[in-house]
Amino acid sequence: MNILLASTSTLYGGKYLEYIKSEIAELFTGIDEIVFIPFARPGGVSHEDYTHKVKEFFAKLNIKVKGLHEFDNPKSALYDAKGFFTGGGNTFLLVKTLHELDLMFALKENVQNGKPYLGTSAGSNIGGLNMKTTNDMPIVYPPSFECMGLVPFNLNPHYLDPNPDLKHNGETRETRIQEFLTQNDTKVVGLREGNWIRKIGNRITVEGKETTRIFENDKEPYEIMSGTEL
Amino acid sequence: MNILLASTSTLYGGKYLEYIKSEIAELFTGIDEIVFIPFARPGGVSHEDYTHKVKEFFAKLNIKVKGLHEFDNPKSALYDAKGFFTGGGNTFLLVKTLHELDLMFALKENVQNGKPYLGTSAGSNIGGLNMKTTNDMPIVYPPSFECMGLVPFNLNPHYLDPNPDLKHNGETRETRIQEFLTQNDTKVVGLREGNWIRKIGNRITVEGKETTRIFENDKEPYEIMSGTEL
């Protein structure tokens, strides 16, 4: 497999995908066209507008982009494609749409067969075992929370450390993930913004400028350095 | 109906339910025993430990508390009860448990028939039409997101204003609720900590020390004062 799962598409003050441009170029080496999956619709933008934004970025890498919503038969489009990018937004909306169109397994099969896959945020969540560690609001009801399981764990993108100054009683991210672990025996990778997971063949590493926080049942959460194998 | 739906159980630096003690006393006037629904299990605490904490608070009001998990037949217990309190924690776990035990409708029916109901956080979410505006992590998969609809809108407890100092690309609460509105034509009440919704008969008001933020389709979000009818 040849996979890049990023915590976020955009760093604070930066431009769309810019911080990870060279890694994306390497991921899609030799590929001149990819299929973009716009179903997460961040902020409610249309599939068209979202795909346009992605086309602008990939033009700089001389890679053409087609939105999956543009195809009459999206499942065939996945089997015909050379590579994939799933953008961020709302994970519930993304997973619901993929399941209802019967595309989750088709996408998984194509990525398992070696086609490069890029995900950011919600698009990274669906690379995990299931979407039970998303931060998103459940604005729609998906027929299942199961995802592709391209990696043998769950992701928490945009992982955020507790803010000691916040005078607010809502749960911290760490508390939420610990609640997940009371109900599931699944490793969770807390991926801070600026970090990503890279899988080449069977080797999975965490990359980026920050350390990464790992949560497992019956263990204290711990930090791993960039480059560590998962 | 006689309902109090609070944003949070505990204010920053305060003690459990203390800030709303006199309103709770008024809600349960003439009632000497209530049933506590501990299924949301905040932080993964046991049903027993959670119920113990609630018993300690209500002892100050001379109200006895039985945990719903203590009954062999929890549905009968709802019909036998004099009043209810559903505590906060994880809304997915709460809603899944209520649906699986076939208790959501039984609870609704008893509250509609006039038995007083107190909810905090997740326990307030289930008073709304559905749980699609919870902040919680989807750690389990409920058979449905539908809730009791004791009020004709959805709640967002622990409503939090955007933090302009945060150098983080995760969605703000307002962005998340706006995404909800692209998929649902349902009013959302953004209930800041310290505020609560009170329903007496058919009259619904928002109460507490903060203003409350209202989100509706095709409208700019707006603020309403404490005491405003909803």
mmCIF file of N, CA, C and O in Angstrom, chain B residues 27-110:
data_model
loop_
_atom_site.group_PDB
_atom_site.id
_atom_site.type_symbol
_atom_site.label_atom_id
_atom_site.label_comp_id
_atom_site.label_asym_id
_atom_site.label_seq_id
_atom_site.Cartn_x
_atom_site.Cartn_y
_atom_site.Cartn_z
ATOM 1 N N LEU B 27 -38.067 22.412 40.942
ATOM 2 C CA LEU B 27 -38.529 21.432 39.946
ATOM 3 C C LEU B 27 -39.158 20.220 40.627
ATOM 4 O O LEU B 27 -40.195 19.712 40.190
ATOM 5 N N PHE B 28 -38.500 19.738 41.692
ATOM 6 C CA PHE B 28 -38.943 18.501 42.343
ATOM 7 C C PHE B 28 -39.769 18.786 43.607
ATOM 8 O O PHE B 28 -39.805 17.963 44.533
ATOM 9 N N THR B 29 -40.435 19.919 43.661
ATOM 10 C CA THR B 29 -41.281 20.261 44.820
ATOM 11 C C THR B 29 -42.271 19.131 45.113
ATOM 12 O O THR B 29 -42.981 18.673 44.209
ATOM 13 N N GLY B 30 -42.313 18.684 46.370
ATOM 14 C CA GLY B 30 -43.275 17.662 46.773
ATOM 15 C C GLY B 30 -42.873 16.241 46.432
ATOM 16 O O GLY B 30 -43.629 15.302 46.692
ATOM 17 N N ILE B 31 -41.668 16.081 45.868
ATOM 18 C CA ILE B 31 -41.197 14.746 45.452
ATOM 19 C C ILE B 31 -40.103 14.293 46.410
ATOM 20 O O ILE B 31 -39.172 15.063 46.688
ATOM 21 N N ASP B 32 -40.224 13.068 46.932
ATOM 22 C CA ASP B 32 -39.223 12.612 47.907
ATOM 23 C C ASP B 32 -38.283 11.537 47.336
ATOM 24 O O ASP B 32 -37.371 11.082 48.031
ATOM 25 N N GLU B 33 -38.514 11.131 46.093
ATOM 26 C CA GLU B 33 -37.632 10.104 45.503
ATOM 27 C C GLU B 33 -37.655 10.223 43.984
ATOM 28 O O GLU B 33 -38.722 10.392 43.384
ATOM 29 N N ILE B 34 -36.486 10.133 43.362
ATOM 30 C CA ILE B 34 -36.403 10.168 41.901
ATOM 31 C C ILE B 34 -35.575 8.982 41.398
ATOM 32 O O ILE B 34 -34.849 8.329 42.166
ATOM 33 N N VAL B 35 -35.724 8.720 40.109
ATOM 34 C CA VAL B 35 -34.898 7.706 39.451
ATOM 35 C C VAL B 35 -33.797 8.412 38.666
ATOM 36 O O VAL B 35 -34.081 9.356 37.912
ATOM 37 N N PHE B 36 -32.566 7.978 38.873
ATOM 38 C CA PHE B 36 -31.408 8.544 38.168
ATOM 39 C C PHE B 36 -30.986 7.607 37.034
ATOM 40 O O PHE B 36 -30.875 6.392 37.232
ATOM 41 N N ILE B 37 -30.756 8.192 35.856
ATOM 42 C CA ILE B 37 -30.352 7.410 34.678
ATOM 43 C C ILE B 37 -28.864 7.650 34.439
ATOM 44 O O ILE B 37 -28.465 8.740 33.991
ATOM 45 N N PRO B 38 -28.016 6.641 34.775
ATOM 46 C CA PRO B 38 -26.567 6.863 34.790
ATOM 47 C C PRO B 38 -25.860 6.394 33.521
ATOM 48 O O PRO B 38 -24.629 6.333 33.478
ATOM 49 N N PHE B 39 -26.630 6.080 32.458
ATOM 50 C CA PHE B 39 -26.055 5.342 31.329
ATOM 51 C C PHE B 39 -24.996 6.103 30.527
ATOM 52 O O PHE B 39 -24.242 5.495 29.773
ATOM 53 N N ALA B 40 -24.927 7.433 30.661
ATOM 54 C CA ALA B 40 -23.933 8.192 29.877
ATOM 55 C C ALA B 40 -22.504 8.010 30.405
ATOM 56 O O ALA B 40 -21.543 8.270 29.685
ATOM 57 N N ARG B 41 -22.385 7.570 31.666
ATOM 58 C CA ARG B 41 -21.101 7.189 32.263
ATOM 59 C C ARG B 41 -19.933 8.123 31.946
ATOM 60 O O ARG B 41 -18.985 7.727 31.241
ATOM 61 N N PRO B 42 -19.926 9.353 32.434
ATOM 62 C CA PRO B 42 -18.848 10.297 32.122
ATOM 63 C C PRO B 42 -17.485 9.758 32.542
ATOM 64 O O PRO B 42 -17.345 9.256 33.663
ATOM 65 N N GLY B 43 -16.524 9.838 31.637
ATOM 66 C CA GLY B 43 -15.177 9.359 31.948
ATOM 67 C C GLY B 43 -15.101 7.865 32.159
ATOM 68 O O GLY B 43 -14.083 7.357 32.632
ATOM 69 N N GLY B 44 -16.193 7.169 31.833
ATOM 70 C CA GLY B 44 -16.186 5.716 32.001
ATOM 71 C C GLY B 44 -16.477 5.242 33.417
ATOM 72 O O GLY B 44 -16.289 4.060 33.725
ATOM 73 N N VAL B 45 -16.951 6.129 34.297
ATOM 74 C CA VAL B 45 -17.259 5.695 35.675
ATOM 75 C C VAL B 45 -18.361 4.633 35.666
ATOM 76 O O VAL B 45 -19.149 4.553 34.732
ATOM 77 N N SER B 46 -18.412 3.854 36.725
ATOM 78 C CA SER B 46 -19.436 2.799 36.809
ATOM 79 C C SER B 46 -20.799 3.427 37.110
ATOM 80 O O SER B 46 -20.888 4.549 37.627
ATOM 81 N N HIS B 47 -21.852 2.695 36.780
ATOM 82 C CA HIS B 47 -23.207 3.149 37.116
ATOM 83 C C HIS B 47 -23.340 3.379 38.625
ATOM 84 O O HIS B 47 -23.980 4.338 39.058
ATOM 85 N N GLU B 48 -22.704 2.522 39.411
ATOM 86 C CA GLU B 48 -22.799 2.610 40.876
ATOM 87 C C GLU B 48 -22.146 3.911 41.384
ATOM 88 O O GLU B 48 -22.729 4.652 42.171
ATOM 89 N N ASP B 49 -20.910 4.150 40.913
ATOM 90 C CA ASP B 49 -20.191 5.334 41.401
ATOM 91 C C ASP B 49 -20.896 6.623 40.980
ATOM 92 O O ASP B 49 -20.941 7.596 41.741
ATOM 93 N N TYR B 50 -21.430 6.599 39.769
ATOM 94 C CA TYR B 50 -22.118 7.796 39.267
ATOM 95 C C TYR B 50 -23.373 8.064 40.104
ATOM 96 O O TYR B 50 -23.646 9.202 40.533
ATOM 97 N N THR B 51 -24.117 6.999 40.381
ATOM 98 C CA THR B 51 -25.345 7.147 41.169
ATOM 99 C C THR B 51 -25.029 7.599 42.593
ATOM 100 O O THR B 51 -25.758 8.414 43.176
ATOM 101 N N HIS B 52 -23.923 7.116 43.144
ATOM 102 C CA HIS B 52 -23.521 7.516 44.497
ATOM 103 C C HIS B 52 -23.307 9.029 44.575
ATOM 104 O O HIS B 52 -23.746 9.691 45.533
ATOM 105 N N LYS B 53 -22.634 9.570 43.552
ATOM 106 C CA LYS B 53 -22.369 11.019 43.510
ATOM 107 C C LYS B 53 -23.690 11.815 43.482
ATOM 108 O O LYS B 53 -23.821 12.857 44.131
ATOM 109 N N VAL B 54 -24.633 11.297 42.730
ATOM 110 C CA VAL B 54 -25.932 11.966 42.609
ATOM 111 C C VAL B 54 -26.717 11.873 43.911
ATOM 112 O O VAL B 54 -27.347 12.846 44.351
ATOM 113 N N LYS B 55 -26.638 10.703 44.560
ATOM 114 C CA LYS B 55 -27.318 10.535 45.858
ATOM 115 C C LYS B 55 -26.815 11.556 46.871
ATOM 116 O O LYS B 55 -27.595 12.119 47.648
ATOM 117 N N GLU B 56 -25.502 11.795 46.879
ATOM 118 C CA GLU B 56 -24.914 12.750 47.834
ATOM 119 C C GLU B 56 -25.493 14.149 47.646
ATOM 120 O O GLU B 56 -25.806 14.837 48.616
ATOM 121 N N PHE B 57 -25.628 14.555 46.384
ATOM 122 C CA PHE B 57 -26.206 15.893 46.148
ATOM 123 C C PHE B 57 -27.666 15.942 46.586
ATOM 124 O O PHE B 57 -28.086 16.868 47.306
ATOM 125 N N PHE B 58 -28.464 14.958 46.165
ATOM 126 C CA PHE B 58 -29.900 15.032 46.424
ATOM 127 C C PHE B 58 -30.248 14.812 47.898
ATOM 128 O O PHE B 58 -31.336 15.218 48.349
ATOM 129 N N ALA B 59 -29.336 14.206 48.658
ATOM 130 C CA ALA B 59 -29.563 14.072 50.100
ATOM 131 C C ALA B 59 -29.739 15.448 50.736
ATOM 132 O O ALA B 59 -30.525 15.628 51.677
ATOM 133 N N LYS B 60 -29.033 16.450 50.201
ATOM 134 C CA LYS B 60 -29.139 17.818 50.723
ATOM 135 C C LYS B 60 -30.544 18.395 50.518
ATOM 136 O O LYS B 60 -30.952 19.328 51.205
ATOM 137 N N LEU B 61 -31.261 17.851 49.527
ATOM 138 C CA LEU B 61 -32.632 18.308 49.258
ATOM 139 C C LEU B 61 -33.665 17.345 49.857
ATOM 140 O O LEU B 61 -34.860 17.468 49.574
ATOM 141 N N ASN B 62 -33.179 16.377 50.646
ATOM 142 C CA ASN B 62 -34.052 15.347 51.227
ATOM 143 C C ASN B 62 -34.808 14.555 50.152
ATOM 144 O O ASN B 62 -35.981 14.210 50.327
ATOM 145 N N ILE B 63 -34.122 14.310 49.052
ATOM 146 C CA ILE B 63 -34.711 13.495 47.984
ATOM 147 C C ILE B 63 -33.869 12.231 47.831
ATOM 148 O O ILE B 63 -32.644 12.292 47.692
ATOM 149 N N LYS B 64 -34.549 11.087 47.894
ATOM 150 C CA LYS B 64 -33.862 9.809 47.707
ATOM 151 C C LYS B 64 -33.649 9.546 46.221
ATOM 152 O O LYS B 64 -34.438 10.000 45.389
ATOM 153 N N VAL B 65 -32.608 8.797 45.885
ATOM 154 C CA VAL B 65 -32.261 8.535 44.487
ATOM 155 C C VAL B 65 -32.047 7.039 44.305
ATOM 156 O O VAL B 65 -31.327 6.404 45.083
ATOM 157 N N LYS B 66 -32.693 6.483 43.269
ATOM 158 C CA LYS B 66 -32.382 5.101 42.874
ATOM 159 C C LYS B 66 -31.840 5.116 41.452
ATOM 160 O O LYS B 66 -32.390 5.802 40.584
ATOM 161 N N GLY B 67 -30.781 4.369 41.220
ATOM 162 C CA GLY B 67 -30.217 4.279 39.870
ATOM 163 C C GLY B 67 -31.066 3.344 39.014
ATOM 164 O O GLY B 67 -31.494 2.282 39.492
ATOM 165 N N LEU B 68 -31.302 3.705 37.768
ATOM 166 C CA LEU B 68 -32.156 2.884 36.904
ATOM 167 C C LEU B 68 -31.529 1.504 36.651
ATOM 168 O O LEU B 68 -32.238 0.525 36.399
ATOM 169 N N HIS B 69 -30.187 1.427 36.748
ATOM 170 C CA HIS B 69 -29.492 0.144 36.557
ATOM 171 C C HIS B 69 -29.769 -0.840 37.699
ATOM 172 O O HIS B 69 -29.474 -2.023 37.578
ATOM 173 N N GLU B 70 -30.332 -0.338 38.819
ATOM 174 C CA GLU B 70 -30.558 -1.206 39.988
ATOM 175 C C GLU B 70 -31.825 -2.054 39.845
ATOM 176 O O GLU B 70 -32.020 -2.996 40.613
ATOM 177 N N PHE B 71 -32.683 -1.705 38.880
ATOM 178 C CA PHE B 71 -33.984 -2.383 38.762
ATOM 179 C C PHE B 71 -33.896 -3.590 37.823
ATOM 180 O O PHE B 71 -33.241 -3.538 36.779
ATOM 181 N N ASP B 72 -34.591 -4.668 38.194
ATOM 182 C CA ASP B 72 -34.676 -5.829 37.304
ATOM 183 C C ASP B 72 -35.455 -5.475 36.043
ATOM 184 O O ASP B 72 -35.134 -5.941 34.956
ATOM 185 N N ASN B 73 -36.500 -4.676 36.205
ATOM 186 C CA ASN B 73 -37.302 -4.257 35.062
ATOM 187 C C ASN B 73 -37.262 -2.728 34.961
ATOM 188 O O ASN B 73 -38.089 -2.036 35.558
ATOM 189 N N PRO B 74 -36.284 -2.200 34.226
ATOM 190 C CA PRO B 74 -36.128 -0.729 34.196
ATOM 191 C C PRO B 74 -37.323 -0.021 33.560
ATOM 192 O O PRO B 74 -37.639 1.113 33.946
ATOM 193 N N LYS B 75 -38.027 -0.671 32.638
ATOM 194 C CA LYS B 75 -39.174 0.002 32.024
ATOM 195 C C LYS B 75 -40.288 0.218 33.052
ATOM 196 O O LYS B 75 -40.841 1.316 33.167
ATOM 197 N N SER B 76 -40.594 -0.822 33.814
ATOM 198 C CA SER B 76 -41.577 -0.655 34.890
ATOM 199 C C SER B 76 -41.139 0.416 35.869
ATOM 200 O O SER B 76 -41.967 1.198 36.363
ATOM 201 N N ALA B 77 -39.841 0.458 36.135
ATOM 202 C CA ALA B 77 -39.326 1.454 37.093
ATOM 203 C C ALA B 77 -39.638 2.867 36.625
ATOM 204 O O ALA B 77 -39.943 3.750 37.437
ATOM 205 N N LEU B 78 -39.583 3.108 35.306
ATOM 206 C CA LEU B 78 -39.905 4.445 34.785
ATOM 207 C C LEU B 78 -41.371 4.776 35.033
ATOM 208 O O LEU B 78 -41.715 5.900 35.407
ATOM 209 N N TYR B 79 -42.251 3.779 34.833
ATOM 210 C CA TYR B 79 -43.682 4.023 35.052
ATOM 211 C C TYR B 79 -44.013 4.167 36.535
ATOM 212 O O TYR B 79 -44.975 4.851 36.895
ATOM 213 N N ASP B 80 -43.207 3.539 37.403
ATOM 214 C CA ASP B 80 -43.440 3.643 38.849
ATOM 215 C C ASP B 80 -42.821 4.900 39.466
ATOM 216 O O ASP B 80 -43.167 5.279 40.588
ATOM 217 N N ALA B 81 -41.905 5.538 38.751
ATOM 218 C CA ALA B 81 -41.114 6.639 39.335
ATOM 219 C C ALA B 81 -41.949 7.900 39.522
ATOM 220 O O ALA B 81 -42.998 8.078 38.900
ATOM 221 N N LYS B 82 -41.418 8.805 40.399
ATOM 222 C CA LYS B 82 -42.084 10.090 40.641
ATOM 223 C C LYS B 82 -41.411 11.238 39.880
ATOM 224 O O LYS B 82 -41.989 12.317 39.733
ATOM 225 N N GLY B 83 -40.166 11.017 39.484
ATOM 226 C CA GLY B 83 -39.428 12.057 38.762
ATOM 227 C C GLY B 83 -38.110 11.465 38.278
ATOM 228 O O GLY B 83 -37.723 10.359 38.700
ATOM 229 N N PHE B 84 -37.404 12.208 37.403
ATOM 230 C CA PHE B 84 -36.215 11.662 36.731
ATOM 231 C C PHE B 84 -35.073 12.673 36.678
ATOM 232 O O PHE B 84 -35.300 13.869 36.537
ATOM 233 N N PHE B 85 -33.851 12.131 36.741
ATOM 234 C CA PHE B 85 -32.654 12.910 36.425
ATOM 235 C C PHE B 85 -31.760 12.055 35.541
ATOM 236 O O PHE B 85 -31.420 10.929 35.908
ATOM 237 N N THR B 86 -31.412 12.591 34.366
ATOM 238 C CA THR B 86 -30.437 11.937 33.502
ATOM 239 C C THR B 86 -29.164 12.769 33.495
ATOM 240 O O THR B 86 -29.179 13.941 33.094
ATOM 241 N N GLY B 87 -28.070 12.167 33.938
ATOM 242 C CA GLY B 87 -26.799 12.884 34.042
ATOM 243 C C GLY B 87 -26.025 12.898 32.735
ATOM 244 O O GLY B 87 -26.341 12.186 31.781
ATOM 245 N N GLY B 88 -24.992 13.716 32.689
ATOM 246 C CA GLY B 88 -24.153 13.869 31.503
ATOM 247 C C GLY B 88 -23.145 12.754 31.333
ATOM 248 O O GLY B 88 -23.102 11.797 32.108
ATOM 249 N N GLY B 89 -22.341 12.888 30.310
ATOM 250 C CA GLY B 89 -21.358 11.880 29.932
ATOM 251 C C GLY B 89 -21.344 11.778 28.430
ATOM 252 O O GLY B 89 -21.339 12.798 27.744
ATOM 253 N N ASN B 90 -21.389 10.553 27.917
ATOM 254 C CA ASN B 90 -21.343 10.369 26.475
ATOM 255 C C ASN B 90 -22.757 10.126 25.927
ATOM 256 O O ASN B 90 -23.408 9.135 26.263
ATOM 257 N N THR B 91 -23.194 11.012 25.055
ATOM 258 C CA THR B 91 -24.567 10.948 24.538
ATOM 259 C C THR B 91 -24.796 9.697 23.692
ATOM 260 O O THR B 91 -25.894 9.126 23.702
ATOM 261 N N PHE B 92 -23.780 9.256 22.952
ATOM 262 C CA PHE B 92 -23.921 8.048 22.118
ATOM 263 C C PHE B 92 -24.198 6.831 22.995
ATOM 264 O O PHE B 92 -25.047 5.996 22.694
ATOM 265 N N LEU B 93 -23.462 6.731 24.100
ATOM 266 C CA LEU B 93 -23.633 5.605 25.018
ATOM 267 C C LEU B 93 -25.011 5.674 25.682
ATOM 268 O O LEU B 93 -25.707 4.648 25.812
ATOM 269 N N LEU B 94 -25.420 6.861 26.066
ATOM 270 C CA LEU B 94 -26.730 7.052 26.691
ATOM 271 C C LEU B 94 -27.865 6.671 25.734
ATOM 272 O O LEU B 94 -28.768 5.897 26.091
ATOM 273 N N VAL B 95 -27.804 7.198 24.518
ATOM 274 C CA VAL B 95 -28.890 6.965 23.552
ATOM 275 C C VAL B 95 -28.910 5.495 23.117
ATOM 276 O O VAL B 95 -29.988 4.893 22.987
ATOM 277 N N LYS B 96 -27.734 4.920 22.912
ATOM 278 C CA LYS B 96 -27.670 3.492 22.548
ATOM 279 C C LYS B 96 -28.324 2.639 23.637
ATOM 280 O O LYS B 96 -29.145 1.756 23.348
ATOM 281 N N THR B 97 -27.993 2.903 24.897
ATOM 282 C CA THR B 97 -28.521 2.099 25.998
ATOM 283 C C THR B 97 -30.030 2.266 26.121
ATOM 284 O O THR B 97 -30.769 1.287 26.274
ATOM 285 N N LEU B 98 -30.503 3.508 26.032
ATOM 286 C CA LEU B 98 -31.958 3.746 26.147
ATOM 287 C C LEU B 98 -32.728 3.060 25.025
ATOM 288 O O LEU B 98 -33.788 2.478 25.257
ATOM 289 N N HIS B 99 -32.187 3.117 23.796
ATOM 290 C CA HIS B 99 -32.885 2.449 22.687
ATOM 291 C C HIS B 99 -32.824 0.927 22.826
ATOM 292 O O HIS B 99 -33.816 0.234 22.602
ATOM 293 N N GLU B 100 -31.661 0.416 23.196
ATOM 294 C CA GLU B 100 -31.521 -1.046 23.274
ATOM 295 C C GLU B 100 -32.394 -1.646 24.371
ATOM 296 O O GLU B 100 -32.884 -2.769 24.246
ATOM 297 N N LEU B 101 -32.585 -0.884 25.441
ATOM 298 C CA LEU B 101 -33.456 -1.367 26.528
ATOM 299 C C LEU B 101 -34.911 -0.932 26.315
ATOM 300 O O LEU B 101 -35.755 -1.147 27.179
ATOM 301 N N ASP B 102 -35.165 -0.292 25.167
ATOM 302 C CA ASP B 102 -36.526 0.158 24.814
ATOM 303 C C ASP B 102 -37.103 1.113 25.858
ATOM 304 O O ASP B 102 -38.269 0.993 26.254
ATOM 305 N N LEU B 103 -36.271 2.053 26.307
ATOM 306 C CA LEU B 103 -36.679 2.961 27.376
ATOM 307 C C LEU B 103 -36.927 4.394 26.905
ATOM 308 O O LEU B 103 -37.511 5.188 27.655
ATOM 309 N N MET B 104 -36.492 4.746 25.687
ATOM 310 C CA MET B 104 -36.595 6.152 25.251
ATOM 311 C C MET B 104 -38.058 6.607 25.241
ATOM 312 O O MET B 104 -38.381 7.675 25.759
ATOM 313 N N PHE B 105 -38.916 5.777 24.663
ATOM 314 C CA PHE B 105 -40.319 6.185 24.570
ATOM 315 C C PHE B 105 -41.005 6.137 25.938
ATOM 316 O O PHE B 105 -41.818 7.012 26.260
ATOM 317 N N ALA B 106 -40.658 5.152 26.733
ATOM 318 C CA ALA B 106 -41.258 5.041 28.077
ATOM 319 C C ALA B 106 -40.906 6.266 28.918
ATOM 320 O O ALA B 106 -41.758 6.825 29.630
ATOM 321 N N LEU B 107 -39.668 6.718 28.835
ATOM 322 C CA LEU B 107 -39.251 7.910 29.575
ATOM 323 C C LEU B 107 -40.018 9.127 29.065
ATOM 324 O O LEU B 107 -40.567 9.918 29.849
ATOM 325 N N LYS B 108 -40.087 9.250 27.732
ATOM 326 C CA LYS B 108 -40.814 10.378 27.128
ATOM 327 C C LYS B 108 -42.262 10.413 27.598
ATOM 328 O O LYS B 108 -42.788 11.466 28.000
ATOM 329 N N GLU B 109 -42.902 9.259 27.574
ATOM 330 C CA GLU B 109 -44.315 9.188 27.936
ATOM 331 C C GLU B 109 -44.539 9.644 29.381
ATOM 332 O O GLU B 109 -45.466 10.397 29.676
ATOM 333 N N ASN B 110 -43.659 9.192 30.271
ATOM 334 C CA ASN B 110 -43.800 9.568 31.677
ATOM 335 C C ASN B 110 -43.561 11.056 31.906
ATOM 336 O O ASN B 110 -44.227 11.673 32.745
#
